[in-house]
CSV table of C-alpha atoms in Angstrom, one decimal:
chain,number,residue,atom,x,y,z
N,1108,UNK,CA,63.6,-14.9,-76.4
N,1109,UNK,CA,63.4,-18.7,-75.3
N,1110,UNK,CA,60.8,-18.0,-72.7
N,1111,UNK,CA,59.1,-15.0,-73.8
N,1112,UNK,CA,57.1,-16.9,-76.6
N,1113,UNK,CA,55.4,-19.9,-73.8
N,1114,UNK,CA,55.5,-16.3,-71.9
N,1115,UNK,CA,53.3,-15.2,-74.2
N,1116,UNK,CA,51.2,-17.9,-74.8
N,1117,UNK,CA,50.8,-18.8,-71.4
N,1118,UNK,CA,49.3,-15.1,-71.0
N,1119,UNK,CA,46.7,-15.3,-74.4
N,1120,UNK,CA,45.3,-18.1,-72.7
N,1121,UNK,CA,44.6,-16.7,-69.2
N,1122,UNK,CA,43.0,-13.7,-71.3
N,1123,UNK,CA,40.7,-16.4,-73.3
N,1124,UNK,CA,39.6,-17.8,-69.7
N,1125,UNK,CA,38.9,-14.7,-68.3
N,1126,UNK,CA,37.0,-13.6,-71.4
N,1127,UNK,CA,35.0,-16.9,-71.4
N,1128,UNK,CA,34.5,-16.6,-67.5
N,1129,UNK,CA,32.9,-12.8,-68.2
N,1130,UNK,CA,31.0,-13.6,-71.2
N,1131,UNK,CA,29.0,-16.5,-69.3
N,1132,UNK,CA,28.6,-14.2,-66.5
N,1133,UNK,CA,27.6,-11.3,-68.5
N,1134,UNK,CA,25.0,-14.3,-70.4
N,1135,UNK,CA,23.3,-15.4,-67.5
N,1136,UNK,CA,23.2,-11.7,-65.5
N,1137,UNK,CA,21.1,-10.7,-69.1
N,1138,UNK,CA,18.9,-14.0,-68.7
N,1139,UNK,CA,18.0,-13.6,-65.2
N,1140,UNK,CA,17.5,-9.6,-65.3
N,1141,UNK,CA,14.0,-9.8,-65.2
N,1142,UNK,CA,13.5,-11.8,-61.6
N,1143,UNK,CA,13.2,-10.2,-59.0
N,1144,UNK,CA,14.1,-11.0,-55.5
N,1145,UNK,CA,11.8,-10.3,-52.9
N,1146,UNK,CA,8.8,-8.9,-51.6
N,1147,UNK,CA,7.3,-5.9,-50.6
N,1148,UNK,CA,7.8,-6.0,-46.9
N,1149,UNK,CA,4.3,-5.5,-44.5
N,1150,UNK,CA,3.4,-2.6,-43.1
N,1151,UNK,CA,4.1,-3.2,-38.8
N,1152,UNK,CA,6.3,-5.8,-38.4
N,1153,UNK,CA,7.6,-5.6,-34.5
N,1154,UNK,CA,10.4,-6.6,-33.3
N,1155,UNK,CA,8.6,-8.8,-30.9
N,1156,UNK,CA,7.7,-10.7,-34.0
N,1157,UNK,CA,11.1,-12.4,-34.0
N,1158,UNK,CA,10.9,-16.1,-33.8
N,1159,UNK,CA,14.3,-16.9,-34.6
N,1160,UNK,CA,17.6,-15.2,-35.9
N,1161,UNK,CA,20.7,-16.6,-37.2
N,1162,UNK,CA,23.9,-15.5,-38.7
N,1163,UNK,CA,25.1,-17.6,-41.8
N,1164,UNK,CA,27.1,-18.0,-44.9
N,1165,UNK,CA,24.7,-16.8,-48.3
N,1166,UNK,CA,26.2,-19.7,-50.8
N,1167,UNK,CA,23.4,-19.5,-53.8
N,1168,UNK,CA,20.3,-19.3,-55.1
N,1169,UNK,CA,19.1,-21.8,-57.8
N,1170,UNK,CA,16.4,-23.0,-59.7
N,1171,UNK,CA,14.4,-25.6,-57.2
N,1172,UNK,CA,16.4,-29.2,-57.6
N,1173,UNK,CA,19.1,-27.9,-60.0
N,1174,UNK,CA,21.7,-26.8,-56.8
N,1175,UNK,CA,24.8,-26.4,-59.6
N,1176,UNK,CA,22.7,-24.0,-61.5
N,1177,UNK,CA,23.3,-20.6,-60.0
N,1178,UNK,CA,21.1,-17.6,-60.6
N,1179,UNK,CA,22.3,-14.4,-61.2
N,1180,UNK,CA,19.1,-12.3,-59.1
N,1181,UNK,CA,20.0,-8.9,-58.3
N,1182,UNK,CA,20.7,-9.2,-54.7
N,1183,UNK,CA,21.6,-13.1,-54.4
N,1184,UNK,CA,24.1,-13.1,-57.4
N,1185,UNK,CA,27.2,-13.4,-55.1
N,1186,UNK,CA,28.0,-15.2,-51.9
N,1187,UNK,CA,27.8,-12.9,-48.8
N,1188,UNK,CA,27.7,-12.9,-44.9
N,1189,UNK,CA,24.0,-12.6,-44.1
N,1190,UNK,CA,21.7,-12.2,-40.8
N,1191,UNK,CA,18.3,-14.1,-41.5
N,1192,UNK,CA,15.6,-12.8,-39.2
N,1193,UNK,CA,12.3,-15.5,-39.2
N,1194,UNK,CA,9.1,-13.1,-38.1
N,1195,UNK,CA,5.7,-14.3,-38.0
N,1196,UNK,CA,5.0,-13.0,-41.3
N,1197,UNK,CA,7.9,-14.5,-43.1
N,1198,UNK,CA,11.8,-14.4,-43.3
N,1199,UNK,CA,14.2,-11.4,-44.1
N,1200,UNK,CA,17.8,-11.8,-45.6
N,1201,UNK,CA,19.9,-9.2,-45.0
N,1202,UNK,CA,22.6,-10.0,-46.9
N,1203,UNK,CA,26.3,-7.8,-46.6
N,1204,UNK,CA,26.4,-5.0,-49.6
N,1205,UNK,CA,23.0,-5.7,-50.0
N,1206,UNK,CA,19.1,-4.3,-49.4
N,1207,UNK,CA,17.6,-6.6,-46.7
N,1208,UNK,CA,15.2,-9.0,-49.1
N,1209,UNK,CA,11.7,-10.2,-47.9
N,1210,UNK,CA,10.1,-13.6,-48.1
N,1211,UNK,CA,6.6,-14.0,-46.7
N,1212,UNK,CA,5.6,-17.3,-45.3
N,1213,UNK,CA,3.2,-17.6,-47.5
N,1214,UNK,CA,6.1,-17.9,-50.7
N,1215,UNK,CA,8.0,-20.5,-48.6
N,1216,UNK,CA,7.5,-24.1,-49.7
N,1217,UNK,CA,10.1,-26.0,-47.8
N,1218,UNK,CA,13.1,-25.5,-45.7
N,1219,UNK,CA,15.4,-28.0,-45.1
N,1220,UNK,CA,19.0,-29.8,-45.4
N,1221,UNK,CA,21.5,-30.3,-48.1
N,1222,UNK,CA,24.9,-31.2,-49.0
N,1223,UNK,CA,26.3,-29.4,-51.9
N,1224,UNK,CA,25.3,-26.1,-54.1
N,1225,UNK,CA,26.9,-24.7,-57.0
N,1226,UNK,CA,30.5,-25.4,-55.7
N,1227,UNK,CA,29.7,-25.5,-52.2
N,1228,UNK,CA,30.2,-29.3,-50.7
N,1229,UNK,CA,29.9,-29.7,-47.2
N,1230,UNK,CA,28.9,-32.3,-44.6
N,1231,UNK,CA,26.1,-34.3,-44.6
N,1232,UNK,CA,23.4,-31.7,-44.0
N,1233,UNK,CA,25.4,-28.6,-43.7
N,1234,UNK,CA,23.4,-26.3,-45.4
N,1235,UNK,CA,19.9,-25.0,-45.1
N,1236,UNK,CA,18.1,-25.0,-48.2
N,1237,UNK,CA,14.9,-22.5,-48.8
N,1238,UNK,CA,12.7,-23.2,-51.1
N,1239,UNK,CA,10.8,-20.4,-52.4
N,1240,UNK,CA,8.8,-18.6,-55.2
N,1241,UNK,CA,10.6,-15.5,-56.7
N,1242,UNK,CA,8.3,-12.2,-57.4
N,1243,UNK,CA,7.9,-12.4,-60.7
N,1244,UNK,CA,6.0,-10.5,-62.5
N,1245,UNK,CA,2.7,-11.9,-63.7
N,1246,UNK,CA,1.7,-15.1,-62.9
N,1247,UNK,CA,4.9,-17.7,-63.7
N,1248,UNK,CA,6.2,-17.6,-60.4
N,1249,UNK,CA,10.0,-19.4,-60.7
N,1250,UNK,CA,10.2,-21.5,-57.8
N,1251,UNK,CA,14.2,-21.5,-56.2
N,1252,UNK,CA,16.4,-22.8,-53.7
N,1253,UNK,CA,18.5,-20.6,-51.6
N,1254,UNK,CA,21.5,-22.2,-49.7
N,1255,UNK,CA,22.9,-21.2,-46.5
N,1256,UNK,CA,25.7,-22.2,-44.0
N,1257,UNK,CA,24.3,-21.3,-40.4
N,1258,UNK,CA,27.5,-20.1,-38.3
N,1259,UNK,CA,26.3,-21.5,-35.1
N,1260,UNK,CA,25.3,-25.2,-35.1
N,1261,UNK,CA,23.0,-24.3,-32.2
N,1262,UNK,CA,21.1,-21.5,-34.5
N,1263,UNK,CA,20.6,-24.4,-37.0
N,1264,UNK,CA,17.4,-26.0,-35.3
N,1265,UNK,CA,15.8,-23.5,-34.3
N,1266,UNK,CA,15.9,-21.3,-37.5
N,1267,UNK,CA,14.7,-24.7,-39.3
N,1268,UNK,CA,11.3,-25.3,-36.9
N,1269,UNK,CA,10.7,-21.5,-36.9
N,1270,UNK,CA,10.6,-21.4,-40.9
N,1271,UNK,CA,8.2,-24.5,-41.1
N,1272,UNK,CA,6.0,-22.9,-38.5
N,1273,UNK,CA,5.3,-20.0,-41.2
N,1274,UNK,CA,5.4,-22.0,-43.8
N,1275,UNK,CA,2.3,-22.4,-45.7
N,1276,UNK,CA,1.5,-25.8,-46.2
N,1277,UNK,CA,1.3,-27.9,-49.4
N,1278,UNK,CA,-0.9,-30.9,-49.0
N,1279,UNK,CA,-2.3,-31.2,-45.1
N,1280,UNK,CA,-4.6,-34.2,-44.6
N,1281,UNK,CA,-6.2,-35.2,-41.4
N,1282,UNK,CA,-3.2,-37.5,-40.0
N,1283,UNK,CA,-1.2,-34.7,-40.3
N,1284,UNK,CA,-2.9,-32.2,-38.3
């Protein structure tokens, strides 16, 4: 009788946690529902297209600089192997237990590096962080990060320059060109 009441106790709280843990999951799933990840893909894309391929780690998808915000998009809700396949047109995630997902170039802001997302903290620069607008529907287009860890250091560079070749760009002035 001595240990079955902290027994007890001990086993109300775990329940409480996990409650909590599916209520706020079950919250933000309901308040991202309506965002859609994705776009139609185009009509013809060859595989001579290809301008770069890696294999990575999916970490997360957040609203642009919030990275320990995660969204809960159908599709990028949960971390996942994934092959990311940069065409002239844009860039496909093909994320495990997943539909591949579309991004054209022309919904790309940024790419580049970061250190930490959601509860992901790595070295300096260890993830590549694409900066996107989701298809929404209408015209508020929620603009997001996406994390991932590139497997292959030597993929890294080379995924990175092939994304900002397709990127559109923001503000191009003369000096730039």
């Amino acid at each position: 009788m001595d240990r079955s009441i902290p027994a007890i106790i001990t086993a109300l709280f775990l329940l409480g946690v996990l409650v909590l843990m599916w209520r706020s999951w079950h919250k933000r799933s309901q308040r991202d529902r309506t965002l859609t990840a994705g776009y139609p893909r185009p009509e013809g894309g060859a595989a001579a297209d290809v301008l770069a391929t890696a294999e990575a780690y999916y970490v997360a998808t957040t609203p642009r600089d919030a990275p320990l915000e995660r969204l809960a998009i159908p599709g990028l809700g949960f971390r996942a192997r994934a092959a990311l396949t940069v065409t002239a047109q844009g860039i496909t995630l093909d994320l495990d237990g997943n539909a591949p997902l579309y991004v054209p170039g022309a919904a790309i802001d940024q790419v580049g590096a970061a250190q930490l997302a959601i509860d992901r903290v790595v070295e300096t620069d260890g993830l590549v962080r694409l900066s996107w607008r989701l298809n929404t529907p209408g015209t508020d287009r929620r603009d997001v990060d996406s994390f991932f860890r590139i497997i292959d250091p030597n993929d890294r560079a080379r995924l990175i320059d092939s994304i900002r070749t397709i990127t559109a760009p923001a503000h191009q002035d003369e000096s730039e060109a």
